[in-house]
Short mmCIF file of C-alpha atoms in Angstrom, two decimals:
data_model
loop_
_atom_site.label_atom_id
_atom_site.label_comp_id
_atom_site.label_asym_id
_atom_site.label_seq_id
_atom_site.Cartn_x
_atom_site.Cartn_y
_atom_site.Cartn_z
CA MET A 2 0.00 0.00 0.00
CA SER A 3 2.81 2.42 0.69
CA THR A 4 5.30 4.06 -1.51
CA LEU A 5 8.44 4.47 0.50
CA SER A 6 9.19 8.00 1.58
CA LYS A 7 12.34 9.73 0.41
CA GLU A 8 13.80 9.49 3.87
CA THR A 9 13.14 5.76 3.96
CA LEU A 10 14.86 5.40 0.59
CA ILE A 11 17.88 7.38 1.74
CA LEU A 12 18.20 5.35 4.88
CA SER A 13 17.83 2.06 3.04
CA ILE A 14 20.62 3.04 0.65
CA LEU A 15 22.89 3.99 3.56
CA ILE A 16 22.09 0.72 5.34
CA GLN A 17 22.81 -1.28 2.16
CA HIS A 18 26.21 0.44 2.13
CA LEU A 19 26.75 0.40 5.87
CA GLY A 20 30.22 1.68 6.72
CA GLU A 21 30.84 2.82 3.14
CA ILE A 22 30.66 6.26 1.62
CA VAL A 23 27.84 6.88 -0.83
CA SER A 24 28.32 9.92 -3.06
CA GLY A 25 25.71 12.64 -2.87
CA GLU A 26 25.30 12.55 -6.60
CA GLU A 27 24.58 8.84 -6.72
CA MET A 28 22.20 9.02 -3.81
CA ALA A 29 20.31 12.02 -5.18
CA GLN A 30 19.87 10.16 -8.43
CA ARG A 31 18.64 6.95 -6.81
CA VAL A 32 16.22 8.78 -4.57
CA GLY A 33 15.08 11.08 -7.37
CA VAL A 34 15.74 14.43 -5.73
CA SER A 35 18.14 17.33 -6.22
CA ARG A 36 21.39 17.51 -4.23
CA VAL A 37 19.97 20.38 -2.20
CA ALA A 38 16.77 18.49 -1.42
CA LEU A 39 18.85 15.45 -0.52
CA HIS A 40 20.86 17.52 1.92
CA LYS A 41 17.66 18.70 3.59
CA ARG A 42 16.39 15.14 3.95
CA ILE A 43 19.69 14.00 5.40
CA ASP A 44 19.48 16.84 7.93
CA ALA A 45 15.97 15.77 8.83
CA LEU A 46 17.20 12.20 9.45
CA LYS A 47 20.06 13.53 11.60
CA ARG A 48 17.57 15.52 13.66
CA GLN A 49 15.66 12.29 14.30
CA GLY A 50 18.85 10.82 15.73
CA VAL A 51 20.33 8.92 12.78
CA PRO A 52 24.13 9.41 12.97
CA ILE A 53 24.78 10.08 9.28
CA LYS A 54 28.18 11.60 8.60
CA SER A 55 28.68 14.06 5.78
CA ILE A 56 32.14 13.72 4.32
CA PRO A 57 33.09 16.80 2.32
CA ARG A 58 33.46 16.23 -1.42
CA LYS A 59 32.86 12.47 -0.97
CA GLY A 60 29.33 11.90 0.23
CA TYR A 61 27.50 10.40 3.16
CA THR A 62 28.07 7.45 5.39
CA LEU A 63 26.32 5.56 8.16
CA MET A 64 28.63 3.53 10.39
CA GLU A 65 25.99 1.68 12.39
CA ILE A 66 22.23 1.33 12.52
CA PRO A 67 20.89 3.30 15.47
CA ASP A 68 18.43 1.73 17.91
CA LEU A 69 15.52 3.95 16.96
CA LEU A 70 11.92 3.25 16.01
CA ILE A 71 11.43 6.20 13.67
CA PRO A 72 9.37 5.40 10.58
CA PRO A 73 12.15 5.63 7.96
CA LEU A 74 14.28 3.14 9.86
CA PHE A 75 11.49 0.70 10.69
CA LEU A 76 10.09 0.80 7.15
CA THR A 77 13.57 0.23 5.72
CA LEU A 78 13.83 -3.00 7.70
CA LEU A 79 10.24 -4.14 7.18
CA LYS A 80 9.78 -7.00 4.72
CA SER A 81 6.08 -7.76 5.24
CA ARG A 82 3.47 -6.66 2.72
CA GLU A 83 0.71 -5.56 5.03
CA MET A 84 1.50 -6.00 8.70
CA GLY A 85 3.17 -2.88 10.03
CA ARG A 86 3.04 -0.96 6.74
CA ASN A 87 0.67 1.62 8.15
CA TYR A 88 3.03 2.72 10.90
CA HIS A 89 2.14 5.14 13.69
CA PHE A 90 5.14 6.16 15.71
CA LEU A 91 4.75 8.10 18.94
CA GLU A 92 7.49 9.37 21.23
CA GLN A 93 5.22 8.95 24.21
CA THR A 94 1.65 7.92 24.81
CA ASP A 95 -0.52 6.64 27.64
CA SER A 96 -1.13 3.23 26.06
CA THR A 97 -0.56 2.03 22.51
CA ASN A 98 -3.62 -0.22 22.81
CA ARG A 99 -5.81 2.78 23.51
CA VAL A 100 -4.40 4.69 20.53
CA ALA A 101 -4.77 1.66 18.26
CA ARG A 102 -8.38 1.22 19.28
CA GLU A 103 -9.10 4.83 18.43
CA LEU A 104 -7.46 4.34 15.04
CA ALA A 105 -9.41 1.14 14.47
CA ARG A 106 -12.70 2.84 15.30
CA GLN A 107 -11.83 5.49 12.74
CA GLY A 108 -11.36 2.76 10.16
CA ALA A 109 -7.59 2.16 10.17
CA PRO A 110 -6.79 -0.86 8.00
CA GLU A 111 -5.63 -4.27 9.09
CA GLY A 112 -1.92 -4.25 9.80
CA THR A 113 -1.89 -0.72 11.24
CA LEU A 114 0.86 -0.66 13.84
CA THR A 115 1.12 1.82 16.71
CA VAL A 116 4.49 2.03 18.43
CA ALA A 117 5.65 4.22 21.29
CA GLU A 118 9.09 4.94 22.70
CA SER A 119 7.49 5.08 26.13
CA GLN A 120 4.09 4.56 27.71
CA THR A 121 2.84 6.41 30.73
CA ARG A 122 0.03 3.95 31.34
CA GLY A 123 1.19 0.73 29.73
CA ARG A 124 -1.10 -1.96 31.00
CA GLY A 125 -1.75 -5.66 31.16
CA ARG A 126 -4.67 -7.74 32.33
CA GLN A 127 -7.17 -6.01 34.57
CA GLY A 128 -5.32 -2.74 34.45
CA ARG A 129 -2.05 -4.09 35.82
CA SER A 130 0.74 -1.80 34.76
CA TRP A 131 3.43 -2.78 32.28
CA PHE A 132 6.98 -1.50 32.85
CA SER A 133 7.47 0.90 29.92
CA PRO A 134 10.64 2.99 30.24
CA LYS A 135 11.68 5.21 27.38
CA GLY A 136 13.95 3.95 24.63
CA GLU A 137 14.63 0.49 26.05
CA ASN A 138 11.92 -1.86 24.98
CA LEU A 139 9.10 -2.42 22.52
CA TYR A 140 5.53 -1.36 23.22
CA PHE A 141 3.21 -1.72 20.28
CA SER A 142 -0.32 -2.54 19.20
CA LEU A 143 -1.41 -4.07 15.94
CA ILE A 144 -4.87 -3.85 14.40
CA ILE A 145 -6.22 -7.08 12.95
CA ARG A 146 -9.57 -7.47 11.27
CA PRO A 147 -10.09 -11.21 10.92
CA SER A 148 -13.22 -12.66 9.34
CA ILE A 149 -13.84 -15.14 12.12
CA SER A 150 -16.38 -15.70 14.82
CA ILE A 151 -15.75 -14.50 18.32
CA LEU A 152 -15.24 -18.11 19.37
CA GLU A 153 -12.24 -18.41 17.08
CA VAL A 154 -10.53 -15.33 18.41
CA PRO A 155 -8.22 -17.33 20.71
CA GLN A 156 -6.46 -18.39 17.50
CA ILE A 157 -5.25 -14.82 17.17
CA THR A 158 -3.77 -14.99 20.64
CA PHE A 159 -1.95 -18.17 19.69
CA LEU A 160 -0.91 -16.58 16.42
CA ALA A 161 0.72 -13.64 18.15
CA SER A 162 2.47 -15.72 20.78
CA VAL A 163 3.75 -18.33 18.32
CA ALA A 164 4.97 -15.67 15.87
CA LEU A 165 6.83 -13.76 18.57
CA THR A 166 8.31 -16.89 20.13
CA HIS A 167 9.40 -18.02 16.68
CA VAL A 168 11.29 -14.76 16.13
CA ILE A 169 13.02 -14.91 19.51
CA ARG A 170 14.04 -18.53 18.99
CA GLU A 171 14.93 -18.54 15.29
CA ARG A 172 16.39 -15.07 14.86
CA LEU A 173 17.98 -14.56 18.26
CA GLY A 174 18.66 -18.14 19.32
CA LEU A 175 17.08 -17.72 22.75
CA GLU A 176 14.98 -20.43 24.37
CA ALA A 177 11.67 -18.60 24.47
CA LEU A 178 8.60 -20.53 25.54
CA ILE A 179 4.91 -19.71 25.80
CA LYS A 180 3.05 -19.78 29.08
CA TRP A 181 -0.65 -20.37 28.53
CA PRO A 182 -2.29 -18.52 27.08
CA ASN A 183 0.19 -16.03 25.71
CA ASP A 184 3.00 -14.82 27.94
CA ILE A 185 6.50 -15.40 26.69
CA TYR A 186 9.13 -16.68 29.06
CA ILE A 187 12.85 -17.29 28.85
CA ARG A 188 14.43 -19.49 31.53
CA GLY A 189 11.40 -19.13 33.74
CA LYS A 190 11.15 -15.34 33.55
CA LYS A 191 8.70 -13.25 31.61
CA VAL A 192 10.12 -11.43 28.61
CA ALA A 193 6.90 -10.43 26.85
CA GLY A 194 3.21 -10.04 27.50
CA ILE A 195 0.41 -9.97 24.97
CA LEU A 196 -2.96 -8.40 25.61
CA VAL A 197 -5.68 -8.67 23.00
CA GLU A 198 -8.62 -6.31 23.06
CA MET A 199 -11.62 -6.75 20.88
CA GLU A 200 -14.70 -4.87 19.91
CA SER A 201 -17.41 -7.05 18.52
CA GLN A 202 -20.97 -6.96 17.37
CA ASP A 203 -23.25 -9.96 17.09
CA ALA A 204 -20.44 -12.38 17.89
CA ILE A 205 -18.32 -11.09 15.01
CA PRO A 206 -15.20 -9.13 15.95
CA ARG A 207 -15.15 -5.70 14.35
CA PHE A 208 -11.46 -5.53 15.06
CA LEU A 209 -8.83 -6.86 17.39
CA VAL A 210 -5.98 -4.93 18.88
CA VAL A 211 -3.00 -7.12 19.69
CA GLY A 212 -0.91 -5.27 22.25
CA VAL A 213 2.61 -6.45 22.97
CA GLY A 214 5.16 -5.42 25.54
CA LEU A 215 8.55 -6.99 24.81
CA ASN A 216 11.50 -6.38 27.10
CA VAL A 217 14.40 -5.86 24.73
CA ASN A 218 17.20 -3.73 26.13
CA THR A 219 16.45 -3.42 29.83
CA PRO A 220 19.92 -4.07 31.30
CA PRO A 221 20.70 -6.41 34.22
CA GLY A 222 19.42 -4.72 37.37
CA GLY A 223 17.18 -2.47 35.28
CA PHE A 224 13.79 -3.80 36.39
CA PRO A 225 12.00 -2.33 39.39
CA PRO A 226 12.39 -4.50 42.52
CA GLU A 227 8.78 -5.74 42.52
CA ILE A 228 9.21 -7.53 39.20
CA SER A 229 12.99 -8.07 39.07
CA THR A 230 12.81 -11.73 40.10
CA ARG A 231 10.10 -12.51 37.53
CA ALA A 232 11.08 -10.37 34.53
CA THR A 233 13.87 -10.61 32.02
CA SER A 234 14.89 -8.96 28.75
CA LEU A 235 16.42 -10.14 25.50
CA MET A 236 19.56 -8.20 26.43
CA ILE A 237 19.85 -9.94 29.79
CA GLU A 238 19.33 -13.35 28.18
CA GLY A 239 21.43 -12.82 25.07
CA GLY A 240 24.14 -10.66 26.60
CA LYS A 241 23.93 -7.87 24.07
CA GLY A 242 21.81 -4.92 23.06
CA LEU A 243 19.53 -5.40 20.06
CA LEU A 244 17.92 -3.22 17.42
CA ARG A 245 14.29 -2.92 18.41
CA ALA A 246 13.17 -1.86 14.93
CA GLN A 247 14.69 -5.04 13.49
CA ILE A 248 12.95 -7.28 16.01
CA LEU A 249 9.66 -5.53 15.38
CA ALA A 250 10.09 -5.90 11.61
CA TRP A 251 10.86 -9.60 12.00
CA PHE A 252 7.79 -10.03 14.18
CA MET A 253 5.54 -8.38 11.58
CA GLU A 254 6.97 -10.69 8.92
CA SER A 255 6.54 -13.78 11.08
CA LEU A 256 3.03 -12.83 12.13
CA GLU A 257 2.00 -12.11 8.57
CA SER A 258 3.17 -15.50 7.40
CA TRP A 259 1.34 -17.35 10.22
CA TYR A 260 -1.73 -15.23 9.60
CA GLN A 261 -1.76 -16.13 5.90
CA ASP A 262 -1.62 -19.80 6.86
CA LEU A 263 -4.45 -19.35 9.31
CA LYS A 264 -6.57 -17.61 6.69
CA LYS A 265 -6.05 -20.61 4.43
CA GLY A 266 -7.45 -22.74 7.24
CA HIS A 267 -4.18 -24.26 8.50
CA LYS A 268 -5.07 -24.15 12.17
CA GLU A 269 -3.38 -27.38 13.12
CA GLU A 270 0.11 -26.17 12.39
CA LEU A 271 -0.35 -23.19 14.63
CA LEU A 272 -1.50 -25.40 17.50
CA THR A 273 1.33 -27.82 16.82
CA TYR A 274 3.84 -25.01 17.19
CA TRP A 275 2.02 -23.66 20.22
CA ARG A 276 2.35 -27.06 21.85
CA ARG A 277 5.98 -27.36 20.83
CA TYR A 278 6.82 -23.95 22.28
CA ASN A 279 4.66 -24.23 25.33
CA TYR A 280 5.97 -23.84 28.82
CA THR A 281 2.81 -24.81 30.68
CA LEU A 282 1.95 -28.37 29.60
CA GLY A 283 3.27 -31.04 31.91
CA ARG A 284 3.75 -28.57 34.74
CA LEU A 285 2.06 -28.11 38.06
CA VAL A 286 -0.05 -24.97 37.91
CA GLN A 287 -2.14 -23.00 40.34
CA LEU A 288 -5.51 -21.64 39.29
CA GLU A 289 -6.81 -18.25 40.31
CA ASP A 290 -9.08 -19.89 42.88
CA GLY A 291 -6.08 -21.49 44.55
CA ARG A 292 -6.57 -25.05 43.28
CA GLU A 293 -3.52 -26.82 41.90
CA GLY A 294 -3.18 -29.38 39.20
CA TRP A 295 -1.17 -30.66 36.27
CA ALA A 296 -1.57 -28.92 32.91
CA VAL A 297 -2.27 -31.89 30.67
CA GLY A 298 -3.44 -30.44 27.36
CA ILE A 299 -5.22 -27.77 25.42
CA THR A 300 -8.47 -28.01 23.50
CA PRO A 301 -8.76 -26.88 19.86
CA GLN A 302 -10.46 -23.75 21.23
CA GLY A 303 -7.39 -23.04 23.26
CA SER A 304 -8.67 -23.83 26.74
CA LEU A 305 -6.13 -25.34 29.10
CA LEU A 306 -6.93 -28.79 30.49
CA VAL A 307 -5.83 -29.17 34.08
CA ARG A 308 -6.07 -32.35 36.12
CA THR A 309 -6.36 -31.30 39.73
CA LEU A 310 -4.52 -33.14 42.46
CA GLY A 311 -7.91 -34.61 43.42
CA GLY A 312 -8.23 -36.16 39.95
CA THR A 313 -10.77 -33.75 38.50
CA LEU A 314 -10.24 -32.62 34.94
CA LEU A 315 -10.89 -28.94 34.38
CA SER A 316 -11.04 -26.99 31.16
CA ILE A 317 -9.80 -23.49 31.86
CA GLY A 318 -11.00 -20.96 29.33
CA ALA A 319 -10.68 -17.75 31.29
CA GLY A 320 -8.43 -16.19 33.85
CA ASP A 321 -4.82 -17.07 34.33
CA VAL A 322 -2.70 -19.82 35.83
CA GLU A 323 0.57 -19.64 37.71
CA VAL A 324 3.23 -22.21 36.99
CA VAL A 325 4.19 -23.72 40.34
CA GLU A 326 7.00 -25.95 39.12
CA MET B 13 -20.06 -47.21 28.25
CA ASP B 14 -16.44 -48.26 28.07
CA ILE B 15 -13.43 -46.09 28.60
CA LYS B 16 -13.14 -45.29 24.91
CA ASP B 17 -16.66 -43.89 24.78
CA LEU B 18 -15.94 -41.90 27.85
CA LEU B 19 -12.80 -40.41 26.41
CA GLU B 20 -14.69 -39.53 23.25
CA LEU B 21 -17.31 -37.80 25.35
CA VAL B 22 -14.72 -35.92 27.35
CA LYS B 23 -13.06 -34.82 24.16
CA GLU B 24 -16.31 -33.58 22.70
CA LEU B 25 -17.15 -31.73 25.84
CA ALA B 26 -13.72 -30.21 25.98
CA ASP B 27 -14.26 -28.86 22.50
CA LEU B 28 -17.39 -27.04 23.51
CA PRO B 29 -16.97 -23.41 24.38
CA VAL B 30 -17.68 -23.88 28.07
CA GLY B 31 -15.80 -22.63 31.04
CA GLU B 32 -15.29 -25.66 33.16
CA LEU B 33 -15.73 -29.36 32.72
CA GLU B 34 -15.32 -31.75 35.55
CA LEU B 35 -14.57 -35.46 35.34
CA GLU B 36 -14.77 -37.37 38.58
CA ILE B 37 -13.28 -40.83 38.88
CA ASP B 38 -14.65 -42.89 41.73
CA GLY B 39 -13.66 -46.54 41.69
CA VAL B 40 -15.18 -48.12 38.61
CA LYS B 41 -17.97 -45.60 38.53
CA LEU B 42 -17.31 -42.66 36.25
CA LYS B 43 -19.30 -39.53 36.59
CA LEU B 44 -19.16 -36.51 34.29
CA LYS B 45 -20.04 -33.26 35.86
CA LYS B 46 -20.02 -29.85 34.38
CA ALA B 47 -19.44 -26.63 36.21
CA GLY B 48 -22.00 -24.01 35.29
CA VAL B 49 -25.71 -23.94 35.14
CA GLN B 50 -27.00 -26.26 32.46
CA PRO B 51 -26.97 -30.03 32.24
CA VAL B 52 -24.57 -31.34 29.61
CA ALA B 53 -27.22 -32.85 27.37
CA GLU B 54 -29.06 -29.59 27.04
CA ARG B 55 -25.90 -27.76 26.16
CA VAL B 56 -24.96 -30.29 23.49
CA GLU B 57 -28.32 -29.99 21.83
CA THR B 58 -28.24 -26.23 21.73
CA PRO B 59 -27.01 -25.09 18.33
CA ALA B 60 -24.05 -22.83 18.99
CA GLN B 61 -25.19 -20.27 16.45
CA SER B 62 -28.51 -19.50 18.06
CA VAL B 63 -26.81 -18.86 21.37
CA ALA B 64 -23.91 -16.97 19.91
CA THR B 65 -25.56 -14.43 17.68
CA PRO B 66 -28.20 -12.64 19.67
CA SER B 67 -26.32 -10.85 22.38
CA LEU B 68 -29.32 -8.61 22.49
CA GLN B 69 -32.71 -10.24 22.70
CA PRO B 70 -36.18 -9.23 23.63
CA VAL B 71 -37.14 -10.96 26.80
CA SER B 72 -39.47 -13.90 26.74
CA PRO B 73 -40.43 -14.48 30.35
CA THR B 74 -42.26 -17.68 29.69
CA GLN B 75 -39.69 -20.44 29.91
CA ASP B 76 -39.49 -22.53 33.04
CA GLY B 77 -36.59 -21.75 35.26
CA THR B 78 -35.68 -18.53 33.52
CA PRO B 79 -35.93 -15.46 35.68
CA GLN B 80 -38.86 -13.24 34.87
CA PHE B 81 -37.56 -10.06 33.38
CA PRO B 82 -39.65 -6.94 32.89
CA PRO B 83 -41.29 -7.25 29.48
CA ASP B 84 -40.00 -3.92 28.18
CA ALA B 85 -36.37 -4.66 29.15
CA VAL B 86 -33.68 -5.99 26.87
CA VAL B 87 -31.19 -8.50 28.15
CA ILE B 88 -27.54 -8.07 27.30
CA ARG B 89 -25.97 -11.51 27.28
CA SER B 90 -22.42 -12.77 27.30
CA PRO B 91 -21.34 -13.75 23.78
CA ILE B 92 -18.58 -15.99 25.15
CA VAL B 93 -17.48 -17.93 28.18
CA GLY B 94 -15.16 -15.87 30.28
CA THR B 95 -14.65 -13.76 33.33
CA PHE B 96 -16.99 -10.83 33.87
CA TYR B 97 -15.41 -7.53 34.81
CA ARG B 98 -17.41 -4.44 35.62
CA ALA B 99 -14.39 -2.13 35.54
CA PRO B 100 -11.22 -1.80 33.47
CA SER B 101 -9.13 -2.45 36.60
CA PRO B 102 -9.80 -3.27 40.27
CA GLU B 103 -9.11 0.33 41.26
CA SER B 104 -11.34 1.92 38.64
CA PRO B 105 -14.99 2.75 39.10
CA PRO B 106 -17.35 0.37 37.29
CA TYR B 107 -18.31 1.14 33.72
CA VAL B 108 -21.97 1.33 34.74
CA ASP B 109 -24.18 1.04 37.80
CA ILE B 110 -27.84 0.29 38.30
CA GLY B 111 -29.86 3.39 37.44
CA ASP B 112 -27.31 4.76 34.98
CA VAL B 113 -28.50 5.84 31.58
CA VAL B 114 -26.20 4.41 28.92
CA GLU B 115 -25.82 5.44 25.32
CA LYS B 116 -25.86 3.04 22.42
CA GLY B 117 -22.30 1.77 21.96
CA GLN B 118 -21.26 2.58 25.51
CA THR B 119 -19.07 -0.04 27.18
CA LEU B 120 -20.92 -1.96 29.89
CA CYS B 121 -18.32 -4.49 30.94
CA ILE B 122 -15.44 -6.66 29.83
CA ILE B 123 -15.59 -10.40 29.37
CA GLU B 124 -12.13 -11.85 29.49
CA ALA B 125 -11.17 -15.18 28.04
CA MET B 126 -7.57 -16.17 27.50
CA LYS B 127 -6.32 -12.64 27.92
CA ILE B 128 -8.65 -11.43 25.24
CA MET B 129 -10.59 -8.50 26.58
CA ASN B 130 -13.98 -8.41 24.94
CA GLU B 131 -15.76 -5.16 25.54
CA ILE B 132 -19.48 -5.56 25.67
CA GLU B 133 -21.32 -2.53 24.42
CA SER B 134 -24.87 -1.54 24.94
CA GLU B 135 -26.79 -1.87 21.75
CA VAL B 136 -29.51 0.44 22.92
CA ARG B 137 -29.78 3.73 24.70
CA GLY B 138 -31.41 2.99 28.00
CA GLU B 139 -31.44 2.72 31.73
CA ILE B 140 -29.61 -0.07 33.54
CA LEU B 141 -32.30 -1.88 35.51
CA ASP B 142 -30.16 -4.65 36.87
CA ILE B 143 -26.72 -6.20 36.74
CA LEU B 144 -27.07 -9.94 36.75
CA ALA B 145 -23.49 -11.17 37.13
CA GLU B 146 -20.90 -10.69 39.85
CA ASN B 147 -17.66 -8.85 39.20
CA ALA B 148 -14.64 -11.12 38.51
CA GLU B 149 -16.85 -14.22 38.37
CA PRO B 150 -17.03 -16.66 35.46
CA VAL B 151 -19.95 -16.28 33.10
CA GLU B 152 -21.38 -18.76 30.66
CA TYR B 153 -22.17 -18.50 27.03
CA GLY B 154 -25.45 -16.59 26.61
CA GLN B 155 -25.72 -15.80 30.32
CA PRO B 156 -27.72 -12.62 31.01
CA LEU B 157 -25.48 -9.80 32.23
CA PHE B 158 -27.54 -6.62 32.15
CA LEU B 159 -31.16 -5.62 32.00
CA VAL B 160 -31.63 -2.40 30.11
CA ARG B 161 -34.85 -0.47 29.68
CA PRO B 162 -34.69 1.22 26.30
CA LEU B 163 -35.17 4.97 26.22
CA SER B 164 -35.81 6.92 23.09
#
């Protein structure tokens, strides 16, 4: 849907030639602007924090990709066709889910992505807050408009958690696992949370907003004390800082590909991967009412089957469970 | 019924969009019990569609066992199995209270299932006559949540 902006083109050329000098003349020609206009665009990118160096009489160079989420950088890295193409970047907002819902109500298309550098009221289930410091992590919300019944919506939750886990495992080599229904854990600590909000009419979802908080570059010791024993980040687990825009672009690509499969009716594969990546099955869990039992399976609708210590089999479709061991 | 039949039955029940399903094993006797309000057989026979679609229905106060609702009220029902929340968070005031006048499209509550927050909107402008479910409690498919008296 989008034609890439001039700034996105400039940045993509500089990233293709990372560490090299690209002459102003060549770049102006490839982008289709005058040298003067090019200079203005380069200045605009510099003002957004991209460390482009101008080398007199030679051209421009970018030595490394900055960890920014500005549209030209994200769109340069994005390979998906639809997911993330309509990109809303905010320096700060109360909650990306709230913004995305507003956009969806105003008719924003499927794949519209709202991203913020920081959230003042990032939230999880039942209004619990989500740690959202500026510039460290990813906080974003994606609009999806699936043609499914409200009863099939849990598929979208699985879709998001499988796609994100896939990226963390395949692209970053970290042992991410899914805790039912859709939290992502690494080595027993939470690295990402997913919160889906839906507005529906007559049992048909008008739209879904898939909100994700992913801890990327929070350093060791960087979490507040109340969550420090339960939370982790990709940096803590992988030992190095990562480019958030790249991870987000990979996630959009991964999600799009799983979503295409789902639209073709390939539900089984998604569940197969969910089971493969799951962290809950086979473990002792505690229900919200305090009962404990073994997580023994999930139903095609996504409910968790728990066999209590008393031998009762429960199908848990709502609420949350805590993994005891 | 042998164990195979039983497992089949359990599987079928597990596939139904219900909140809880209980299987009790007591010696050789096997008893299936379902958490919630309706007997299993009744639930199985109910076509999912007819329960799922009308989240807003005129009240028919004739059926046995159904509460008698005022004839001019509309019942807002839960479109899914989940947890009923009257407020966006435990600290927030509820979306609506009895006696409130709500606009069409106004959020009445959230039903949560699997971390999917489903906002239930009022499909009429009207006065909240009653709230029929408890905050943070599980609700069944098609369970009445609100009684609304339409206002023009």
